[in-house]
Amino acid sequence: MEEIRGVPTWQEELASLVDAGLRYDRAPIDLTAATESGSKRSGFSSVDGSGSEPRETLKDQVAGFMKSWGEMLLDLAKGVKDIVQQTVVTEDSFVVRKLRKPAAKVSKKLNFMNEYLPEDRDPIHAWPVIFFVFLLALAALSFSPEQDGPVPVIKKLRLHPTGAARIQLPDGRYVAYQELGVSAERARYSLVTPHSFLSSRLAGIPGVKKSLLVEYGVRLVSYDLPGFGESDPHRGRNLSSSASDLINLAAAIGIDDKFWLLGYSTGSMHTWAAMKYFPEKIAGVAMVAPVMNPYEPSMSKEEMGKTWDQWLTKRKLMYFLARRFPVLLPFFYRRSFLSGKLDHLDQWMSLSLGDKDKLLTKDPVFQEFHQRNVEESVRQGITRPYVEEAVLQVSNWGFSLSEFRTQKKCTTNGVLSWLMSMYSEAECELVGFRKPIHIWQGMEDRVGPPSMSEYISRMIPEATVHKIPNEGHFSFFSFCDECHRQIFYALFGEPKGQLEKVKETKETTLVETETVSL
């Protein structure tokens, strides 16, 4: 019977170039044996039972080709790896000699991150794995099914015409400010307030009634920090220069007597600076939900732990970047509040809000105020002021809160003077910030947690801390008439109204003229 042969497969052609020991489908290919009718060849049997060999499908050919191609790539990769190990990564290679010192510097700077690893993990092996898992997590988030849901409507920020009152500082910069309440001539009390992060001079005391300011005779002055709103940037800004700006502003607008300070949230940082460098100008201080440096070394582990536990992971990351890699902050700022779009407050600032804060932020009155305040804050569209503010918050302030504590300081010029000071008060004096300090702390605050006020109270026992139950970070200070009245009563006591301006009459002028002539 004549031999029936099909089209030669690629396995047969490949096998013809090598020895007969090549195996396919777990069966040897015999190149010398003749094919007989009804027999099996190379592991294949006849399809129609007539003894003819079936043709190999395209799928089988592609699968076999890919398998062989993968094996070839694997062998090639092993060869490249051997070459690299023998020539590139050796101690005396050109690449290693050029990169050894820069790599050592980078490794030294990033060495602090090894503290977050378990003791039994090698950083060289652990960090590449962590980085790879991080990339996988980002990829998973980018393909999250939640993105297929409805997207909330995001408002666009508007640009308003300029028109704020401004004064020129001694160094030539201009500072924009806003005045509310009674006039300078009739003010019984002057209250100056620096704003918090992502805010402006328009904040002041959000929603404060003019009638309350008049009732207490308060002149409320708020101003834009450098680079915010309509104030000029300051390239060498620090807390000392911030305190100088505040004092120069007060002097320029006619505040000759001592004035009161009000610091809210991160704005309290500038309040502490003014207390440190110009205590003689301050009559007293009020702080609402003050936010301290979360890396302050004088904080106890318990206080620091309670503080960090209240924050979201993204907010912790922002603090970490501000302290270690501030050059990365503009990347996040340009994609959030500097993008020209107005998102929810908690998403922008990476905040975890309590029930009362969430209820307030949904109020249309608050939303309108918040939008206008943010629009004024980002007017200049630059990231530098926000980076400076974030870095100042987590950096060494240059002073400790213990310096504001009232304590006895004795002048001693030797052992004898020191022994005499123990029995005599003549050479001793009280030092510290000996003015009223009032702090209002919402017990449901997750932005400036109560642990921060506990730390302030421990460092300055003389400070009066008002603990407000069921209040958050925004709910006590914003659009709360009763809350504003409580603050003013604690600072100024019973309302006495504004100062009466002396009116000159014809009779008074005549009497003064006669007195002068006599």
Coordinates of C-alpha atoms in Angstrom, one line a residue:
M1 CA 0.0 0.0 0.0
E2 CA 1.4 3.3 -1.0
E3 CA 2.5 5.6 1.9
I4 CA 0.2 8.6 2.4
R5 CA 2.1 11.7 3.7
G6 CA 0.7 15.2 4.6
V7 CA 2.4 18.5 4.6
P8 CA 5.5 18.4 6.7
T9 CA 5.0 20.1 10.0
W10 CA 7.5 22.6 11.5
Q11 CA 8.4 20.1 14.2
E12 CA 9.5 17.6 11.6
E13 CA 11.5 20.1 9.7
L14 CA 13.2 21.2 12.9
A15 CA 13.8 17.6 13.9
S16 CA 15.5 16.9 10.6
L17 CA 18.2 19.3 11.6
V18 CA 19.0 17.6 14.9
D19 CA 19.4 14.1 16.1
A20 CA 16.5 11.6 16.3
G21 CA 16.3 12.0 20.0
L22 CA 14.2 15.1 19.8
R23 CA 10.8 14.5 21.5
Y24 CA 7.5 16.1 20.8
D25 CA 4.3 15.3 22.6
R26 CA 6.3 12.9 24.8
A27 CA 6.9 10.6 21.9
P28 CA 10.2 10.1 20.0
I29 CA 10.3 11.1 16.3
D30 CA 11.8 8.2 14.3
L31 CA 13.2 9.7 11.1
T32 CA 14.2 6.3 9.5
A33 CA 11.0 4.3 10.0
A34 CA 8.6 4.2 7.1
T35 CA 5.0 5.2 7.7
E36 CA 2.5 2.5 7.2
S37 CA -1.3 2.6 6.8
G38 CA -3.2 2.8 10.1
S39 CA 0.0 3.4 12.1
K40 CA 0.6 6.3 14.5
R41 CA 3.3 8.9 13.8
S42 CA 4.9 11.3 16.4
G43 CA 2.0 10.9 18.8
F44 CA -0.7 11.6 16.2
S45 CA -3.3 9.2 14.9
S46 CA -5.4 9.3 11.8
V47 CA -8.5 11.5 12.0
D48 CA -10.8 9.6 9.7
G49 CA -9.5 6.2 10.7
S50 CA -8.1 5.6 7.3
G51 CA -4.5 5.7 8.5
S52 CA -3.7 9.2 7.1
E53 CA -1.8 11.7 9.2
P54 CA -3.8 14.8 10.5
R55 CA -2.6 18.3 9.6
E56 CA -1.2 20.5 12.4
T57 CA -3.5 23.4 13.2
L58 CA -2.3 27.0 13.2
K59 CA -3.1 27.2 17.0
D60 CA -0.7 24.3 17.7
Q61 CA 2.0 25.9 15.5
V62 CA 1.7 29.3 17.3
A63 CA 1.8 27.7 20.7
G64 CA 4.9 25.7 19.9
F65 CA 6.6 28.7 18.4
M66 CA 5.9 30.9 21.5
K67 CA 7.1 28.2 23.8
S68 CA 10.4 27.9 21.9
W69 CA 10.7 31.7 21.7
G70 CA 10.2 32.0 25.4
E71 CA 12.9 29.4 26.1
M72 CA 15.3 31.3 23.8
L73 CA 14.6 34.6 25.6
L74 CA 15.2 32.9 29.0
D75 CA 18.6 31.7 27.9
L76 CA 19.4 35.1 26.5
A77 CA 18.5 36.8 29.7
K78 CA 20.7 34.4 31.7
G79 CA 23.5 35.2 29.4
V80 CA 23.0 39.0 29.7
K81 CA 22.8 38.6 33.5
D82 CA 26.1 36.8 33.6
I83 CA 27.8 39.4 31.4
V84 CA 26.5 42.3 33.5
Q85 CA 27.6 40.6 36.7
Q86 CA 31.1 40.0 35.3
T87 CA 31.7 43.4 33.7
V88 CA 29.3 46.1 35.0
V89 CA 28.7 45.5 38.7
T90 CA 32.1 44.5 39.7
E91 CA 34.0 46.6 42.2
D92 CA 36.5 48.0 39.6
S93 CA 34.0 48.6 36.8
F94 CA 33.5 52.1 35.3
V95 CA 29.8 52.3 36.3
V96 CA 30.3 51.2 39.9
R97 CA 33.2 53.7 40.3
K98 CA 31.1 56.6 39.0
L99 CA 27.9 55.8 41.0
R100 CA 29.4 54.6 44.2
K101 CA 29.6 58.0 45.9
P102 CA 26.2 59.4 44.8
A103 CA 24.6 56.1 45.7
A104 CA 26.1 56.3 49.2
K105 CA 24.8 59.8 49.7
V106 CA 21.3 58.9 48.6
S107 CA 21.4 55.8 50.8
K108 CA 22.5 57.9 53.8
K109 CA 19.6 60.3 53.3
L110 CA 17.1 57.6 53.0
N111 CA 18.5 55.5 55.8
F112 CA 15.9 56.9 58.2
M113 CA 13.2 55.0 56.3
N114 CA 14.8 51.7 57.4
E115 CA 13.4 52.3 60.9
Y116 CA 9.9 51.5 59.5
L117 CA 11.1 48.0 58.5
P118 CA 10.9 44.9 60.8
E119 CA 14.2 44.0 62.4
D120 CA 14.5 40.8 60.5
R121 CA 14.2 42.4 57.0
D122 CA 17.1 43.3 54.9
P123 CA 16.5 46.9 53.4
I124 CA 18.2 45.9 50.1
H125 CA 15.6 43.2 49.5
A126 CA 12.6 44.7 51.3
W127 CA 12.4 48.2 49.7
P128 CA 12.3 46.9 46.1
V129 CA 9.5 44.6 47.0
I130 CA 7.7 47.5 48.8
F131 CA 8.2 49.7 45.8
F132 CA 6.8 47.1 43.4
V133 CA 3.8 46.5 45.6
F134 CA 3.2 50.3 45.7
L135 CA 3.2 50.4 41.9
L136 CA 0.7 47.5 41.8
A137 CA -1.5 49.3 44.2
L138 CA -1.5 52.5 42.1
A139 CA -2.3 50.5 39.1
A140 CA -5.2 48.8 40.9
L141 CA -6.5 52.1 42.1
S142 CA -6.3 53.6 38.6
F143 CA -8.6 50.8 37.3
S144 CA -10.9 50.9 40.3
P145 CA -14.6 50.2 39.5
E146 CA -15.6 53.2 41.6
Q147 CA -14.4 55.4 38.7
D148 CA -17.3 54.1 36.6
G149 CA -19.8 55.7 39.0
P150 CA -21.2 59.2 38.6
V151 CA -18.7 62.0 39.0
P152 CA -19.7 64.8 41.4
V153 CA -20.0 68.3 39.9
I154 CA -16.9 70.3 40.7
K155 CA -17.1 74.1 40.7
K156 CA -14.6 76.3 38.9
L157 CA -12.7 79.0 40.8
R158 CA -13.4 82.5 39.7
L159 CA -10.9 85.4 39.5
H160 CA -12.1 88.5 41.3
P161 CA -10.8 92.1 40.6
T162 CA -8.3 93.4 43.1
G163 CA -9.2 96.1 45.5
A164 CA -8.0 95.3 49.0
A165 CA -6.5 97.9 51.3
R166 CA -2.7 97.6 51.4
I167 CA 0.2 99.1 53.4
Q168 CA 3.8 99.0 52.5
L169 CA 6.3 97.4 54.9
P170 CA 9.8 98.7 55.6
D171 CA 11.3 96.2 53.2
G172 CA 9.1 97.5 50.3
R173 CA 6.6 94.6 50.2
Y174 CA 2.9 95.3 50.4
V175 CA 0.5 93.5 52.8
A176 CA -3.3 93.4 52.1
Y177 CA -5.7 93.6 55.1
Q178 CA -9.3 93.9 56.0
E179 CA -11.0 95.8 58.8
L180 CA -14.4 95.0 60.4
G181 CA -16.2 96.4 63.4
V182 CA -15.7 99.9 64.8
S183 CA -13.4 102.5 63.6
A184 CA -9.9 103.1 64.9
E185 CA -10.9 106.2 66.8
R186 CA -13.7 104.5 68.7
A187 CA -12.2 101.0 69.1
R188 CA -12.0 99.9 72.7
Y189 CA -10.2 96.7 71.7
S190 CA -8.1 95.9 68.6
L191 CA -8.1 92.2 67.6
V192 CA -5.6 91.1 64.9
T193 CA -5.9 87.6 63.3
P194 CA -3.6 85.8 60.9
H195 CA -5.4 83.3 58.7
S196 CA -4.8 79.5 58.4
F197 CA -3.6 77.4 55.5
L198 CA -5.6 77.8 52.2
S199 CA -7.3 80.9 53.5
S200 CA -7.1 84.7 53.3
R201 CA -7.8 88.0 55.0
L202 CA -11.5 87.4 54.1
A203 CA -11.8 84.7 56.7
G204 CA -11.2 86.8 59.9
I205 CA -13.9 85.3 62.2
P206 CA -16.2 83.5 59.7
G207 CA -19.7 84.9 60.0
V208 CA -19.1 87.3 62.9
K209 CA -21.9 89.8 63.3
K210 CA -21.1 93.5 63.1
S211 CA -23.5 94.1 65.9
L212 CA -21.4 91.9 68.2
L213 CA -18.2 93.8 67.3
V214 CA -19.9 97.1 67.9
E215 CA -21.4 95.9 71.2
Y216 CA -17.9 95.1 72.5
G217 CA -16.2 98.0 70.7
V218 CA -13.9 95.6 68.7
R219 CA -11.8 96.6 65.7
L220 CA -11.1 93.3 63.9
V221 CA -8.1 93.3 61.5
S222 CA -7.2 90.3 59.3
Y223 CA -4.5 90.2 56.7
D224 CA -3.1 88.1 53.9
L225 CA 0.1 86.2 54.7
P226 CA 3.0 86.7 52.2
G227 CA 2.1 85.2 48.8
F228 CA -1.6 84.7 49.7
G229 CA -4.4 86.9 48.4
E230 CA -3.1 90.3 47.5
S231 CA 0.1 90.3 49.7
D232 CA 3.5 90.2 48.1
P233 CA 5.5 87.1 48.5
H234 CA 8.5 87.0 50.9
R235 CA 11.4 84.7 49.7
G236 CA 13.1 84.5 53.0
R237 CA 10.0 83.9 55.1
N238 CA 10.2 82.4 58.6
L239 CA 8.4 82.8 61.9
S240 CA 10.5 85.8 62.9
S241 CA 9.7 87.7 59.7
S242 CA 6.0 86.7 60.1
A243 CA 5.9 88.3 63.6
S244 CA 7.6 91.4 62.2
D245 CA 5.0 91.7 59.4
L246 CA 2.2 91.5 62.0
I247 CA 3.7 94.2 64.2
N248 CA 4.5 96.5 61.3
L249 CA 1.0 96.1 60.0
A250 CA -0.5 97.1 63.3
A251 CA 1.7 100.1 63.6
A252 CA 0.9 101.2 60.0
I253 CA -2.9 101.2 60.5
G254 CA -2.7 103.1 63.7
I255 CA -2.8 100.5 66.5
D256 CA -0.7 102.3 69.0
D257 CA -1.7 100.5 72.2
K258 CA -1.4 96.8 73.0
F259 CA -3.7 94.6 70.9
W260 CA -5.2 91.1 71.1
L261 CA -4.3 88.2 68.9
L262 CA -6.6 85.5 67.6
G263 CA -5.1 82.4 66.0
Y264 CA -7.2 79.7 64.3
S265 CA -6.0 76.3 63.2
T266 CA -2.5 76.6 61.6
G267 CA -2.8 80.4 61.9
S268 CA -1.9 79.9 65.6
M269 CA 1.7 79.3 64.5
H270 CA 2.0 83.0 63.6
T271 CA 0.3 83.9 66.9
W272 CA 3.0 82.0 68.9
A273 CA 5.7 83.8 66.9
A274 CA 4.3 87.2 67.7
M275 CA 4.1 86.2 71.4
K276 CA 7.7 85.1 71.3
Y277 CA 9.3 88.1 69.5
F278 CA 7.0 91.0 70.5
P279 CA 5.4 90.2 73.8
E280 CA 5.3 93.8 74.9
K281 CA 2.9 94.6 72.1
I282 CA 0.3 91.9 73.0
A283 CA -2.5 92.4 75.5
G284 CA -3.7 88.8 75.4
V285 CA -4.2 85.8 73.1
A286 CA -7.1 83.6 71.9
M287 CA -6.6 80.4 70.0
V288 CA -9.3 78.2 68.5
A289 CA -8.4 74.6 67.5
P290 CA -4.7 75.3 67.4
V291 CA -2.5 73.0 65.2
M292 CA 1.0 72.4 66.6
N293 CA 4.1 70.9 65.0
P294 CA 3.3 67.2 65.0
Y295 CA 7.0 66.4 65.1
E296 CA 7.6 68.6 68.2
P297 CA 10.2 66.7 70.2
S298 CA 8.8 67.9 73.6
M299 CA 5.5 66.1 72.9
S300 CA 5.1 62.8 74.8
K301 CA 4.7 59.5 72.9
E302 CA 1.1 59.4 74.1
E303 CA 0.3 62.9 72.9
M304 CA 2.0 62.3 69.6
G305 CA 0.3 58.9 69.1
K306 CA -3.2 60.4 69.8
T307 CA -2.5 63.2 67.3
W308 CA -1.3 61.0 64.4
D309 CA -4.1 58.4 64.9
Q310 CA -6.7 61.1 64.1
W311 CA -5.4 61.8 60.6
L312 CA -6.0 60.1 57.3
T313 CA -3.1 58.4 55.5
K314 CA -3.0 61.1 52.8
R315 CA -2.7 63.8 55.4
K316 CA 0.1 61.9 57.1
L317 CA 1.8 61.7 53.8
M318 CA 1.5 65.5 53.3
Y319 CA 3.2 66.1 56.6
F320 CA 5.9 63.6 55.8
L321 CA 6.6 65.2 52.4
A322 CA 6.7 68.7 53.9
R323 CA 9.3 67.5 56.4
R324 CA 11.5 65.3 54.2
F325 CA 10.7 66.1 50.5
P326 CA 9.0 69.5 50.2
V327 CA 10.0 69.7 46.5
L328 CA 7.2 67.1 45.8
L329 CA 4.4 69.2 47.4
P330 CA 3.8 71.4 44.3
F331 CA 2.9 68.2 42.4
F332 CA 0.0 67.6 44.7
Y333 CA -1.0 71.3 45.1
R334 CA -1.3 71.8 41.4
R335 CA -3.6 68.9 41.1
S336 CA -5.9 70.0 44.0
F337 CA -6.6 73.5 45.1
L338 CA -4.4 75.2 42.5
S339 CA -6.0 73.3 39.6
G340 CA -8.7 75.9 39.2
K341 CA -11.4 73.6 40.4
L342 CA -13.2 73.6 43.7
D343 CA -13.6 70.2 45.3
H344 CA -15.0 69.2 48.7
L345 CA -13.1 70.7 51.6
D346 CA -12.3 67.3 53.2
Q347 CA -10.9 65.9 49.9
W348 CA -8.8 69.0 49.2
M349 CA -7.2 69.1 52.7
S350 CA -7.3 65.3 53.3
L351 CA -9.4 65.8 56.4
S352 CA -11.5 63.4 58.4
L353 CA -14.4 65.4 59.6
G354 CA -16.9 64.7 62.4
D355 CA -20.6 64.7 62.1
K356 CA -21.0 68.4 63.1
D357 CA -18.3 69.5 60.7
K358 CA -19.8 67.6 57.9
L359 CA -23.2 69.1 58.5
L360 CA -21.7 72.6 58.5
T361 CA -19.7 72.1 55.3
K362 CA -23.0 71.2 53.5
D363 CA -24.6 74.5 54.5
P364 CA -24.9 76.7 51.4
V365 CA -23.9 79.8 53.4
F366 CA -20.7 78.1 54.5
Q367 CA -20.0 76.8 51.0
E368 CA -20.3 80.2 49.5
F369 CA -18.0 81.7 52.1
H370 CA -15.5 78.9 51.6
Q371 CA -15.4 79.2 47.9
R372 CA -14.9 83.0 48.0
N373 CA -12.2 82.6 50.7
V374 CA -10.3 80.0 48.6
E375 CA -10.6 82.0 45.4
E376 CA -8.9 84.9 47.2
S377 CA -6.3 82.6 48.8
V378 CA -5.1 81.1 45.4
R379 CA -5.4 84.4 43.5
Q380 CA -1.7 84.5 42.6
G381 CA -1.6 80.8 41.5
I382 CA 1.8 80.0 42.8
T383 CA 2.8 77.1 45.0
R384 CA 5.7 78.6 46.9
P385 CA 3.6 80.3 49.7
Y386 CA 1.8 77.0 50.5
V387 CA 5.0 75.0 50.5
E388 CA 6.6 77.6 52.9
E389 CA 3.5 77.4 55.1
A390 CA 3.6 73.6 55.2
V391 CA 7.4 73.5 55.8
L392 CA 7.1 76.1 58.7
Q393 CA 4.4 74.0 60.3
V394 CA 6.6 70.8 60.6
S395 CA 10.0 72.5 61.1
N396 CA 11.8 73.6 64.3
W397 CA 10.1 76.9 65.3
G398 CA 13.1 78.2 67.1
F399 CA 11.4 78.3 70.5
S400 CA 9.6 76.1 72.9
L401 CA 6.2 76.6 74.5
S402 CA 7.8 76.2 77.8
E403 CA 9.3 79.7 77.3
F404 CA 5.7 81.2 77.7
R405 CA 5.3 79.6 81.1
T406 CA 5.3 81.9 84.1
Q407 CA 8.4 81.0 86.1
K408 CA 10.9 82.5 88.5
K409 CA 14.2 83.6 87.1
C410 CA 17.0 84.7 89.5
T411 CA 20.2 86.5 88.6
T412 CA 23.2 84.8 90.1
N413 CA 26.8 85.7 89.7
G414 CA 28.3 82.9 91.7
V415 CA 27.7 80.3 94.3
L416 CA 27.2 82.8 97.1
S417 CA 24.6 84.8 95.0
W418 CA 22.8 81.5 94.2
L419 CA 22.6 80.6 97.9
M420 CA 21.3 84.1 98.8
S421 CA 18.7 83.8 96.1
M422 CA 17.2 80.8 97.8
Y423 CA 16.3 83.0 100.8
S424 CA 15.8 86.3 99.2
E425 CA 13.4 87.5 96.5
A426 CA 15.3 90.7 95.7
E427 CA 17.2 89.4 92.7
C428 CA 14.4 87.2 91.3
E429 CA 11.7 88.0 88.8
L430 CA 8.8 86.3 87.1
V431 CA 9.4 85.6 83.4
G432 CA 7.3 84.2 80.6
F433 CA 4.2 85.4 78.7
R434 CA 2.3 86.9 81.6
K435 CA -0.8 87.8 79.6
P436 CA -4.1 85.9 79.3
I437 CA -4.0 82.9 77.0
H438 CA -7.4 81.3 76.1
I439 CA -7.7 78.2 74.0
W440 CA -11.0 76.7 72.7
Q441 CA -10.8 73.0 71.7
G442 CA -13.6 71.0 70.1
M443 CA -13.5 67.5 71.6
E444 CA -14.6 66.0 68.2
D445 CA -11.9 67.8 66.3
R446 CA -10.0 65.5 64.0
V447 CA -7.9 68.2 62.3
G448 CA -6.4 69.8 65.4
P449 CA -7.0 66.9 67.8
P450 CA -7.6 67.5 71.6
S451 CA -4.2 66.0 72.2
M452 CA -2.6 69.1 70.9
S453 CA -4.4 71.3 73.4
E454 CA -3.5 68.8 76.1
Y455 CA 0.2 69.3 75.2
I456 CA -0.2 73.1 75.3
S457 CA -1.9 72.9 78.7
R458 CA 1.0 70.7 80.0
M459 CA 3.6 73.1 78.7
I460 CA 1.8 76.3 79.8
P461 CA -0.3 75.5 82.9
E462 CA -1.5 79.2 83.1
A463 CA -3.3 78.9 79.8
T464 CA -7.1 78.5 80.1
V465 CA -8.3 75.6 77.9
H466 CA -12.1 75.7 77.1
K467 CA -13.1 72.1 76.2
I468 CA -16.2 72.2 74.0
P469 CA -18.0 68.8 73.8
N470 CA -19.5 67.6 70.5
E471 CA -17.7 70.4 68.5
G472 CA -15.3 69.9 65.6
H473 CA -12.7 71.9 63.8
F474 CA -15.1 74.3 62.0
S475 CA -18.4 74.0 63.8
F476 CA -17.4 76.1 66.8
F477 CA -15.6 78.9 65.0
S478 CA -17.6 79.4 61.8
F479 CA -21.0 81.0 61.6
C480 CA -21.8 80.4 65.3
D481 CA -23.1 83.6 67.0
E482 CA -23.2 82.1 70.5
C483 CA -19.6 80.8 70.1
H484 CA -18.3 84.2 69.0
R485 CA -20.0 85.8 72.0
Q486 CA -18.4 83.2 74.3
I487 CA -15.0 84.1 72.9
F488 CA -15.5 87.8 73.4
Y489 CA -16.9 87.5 76.9
A490 CA -13.9 85.3 78.0
L491 CA -11.4 87.9 76.5
F492 CA -13.1 91.2 77.3
G493 CA -15.7 90.5 80.0
E494 CA -19.0 92.4 80.0
P495 CA -19.6 94.4 76.8
K496 CA -18.9 98.1 77.3
G497 CA -19.6 99.3 73.8
Q498 CA -17.4 101.5 71.7
L499 CA -15.6 104.6 72.9
E500 CA -17.6 107.8 72.7
K501 CA -16.2 110.4 70.4
V502 CA -16.1 113.9 71.9
K503 CA -18.2 116.3 69.9
E504 CA -17.1 119.9 69.6
T505 CA -19.9 122.4 70.1
K506 CA -20.0 126.2 69.8
E507 CA -20.2 126.5 73.5
T508 CA -17.2 124.2 74.1
T509 CA -15.2 126.1 71.5
L510 CA -16.1 129.4 73.2
V511 CA -15.1 128.2 76.7
E512 CA -11.8 126.9 75.3
T513 CA -11.1 130.2 73.6
E514 CA -11.7 132.2 76.8
T515 CA -9.5 129.8 78.8
V516 CA -6.7 130.2 76.3
S517 CA -7.0 134.1 76.4
L518 CA -6.9 134.2 80.2

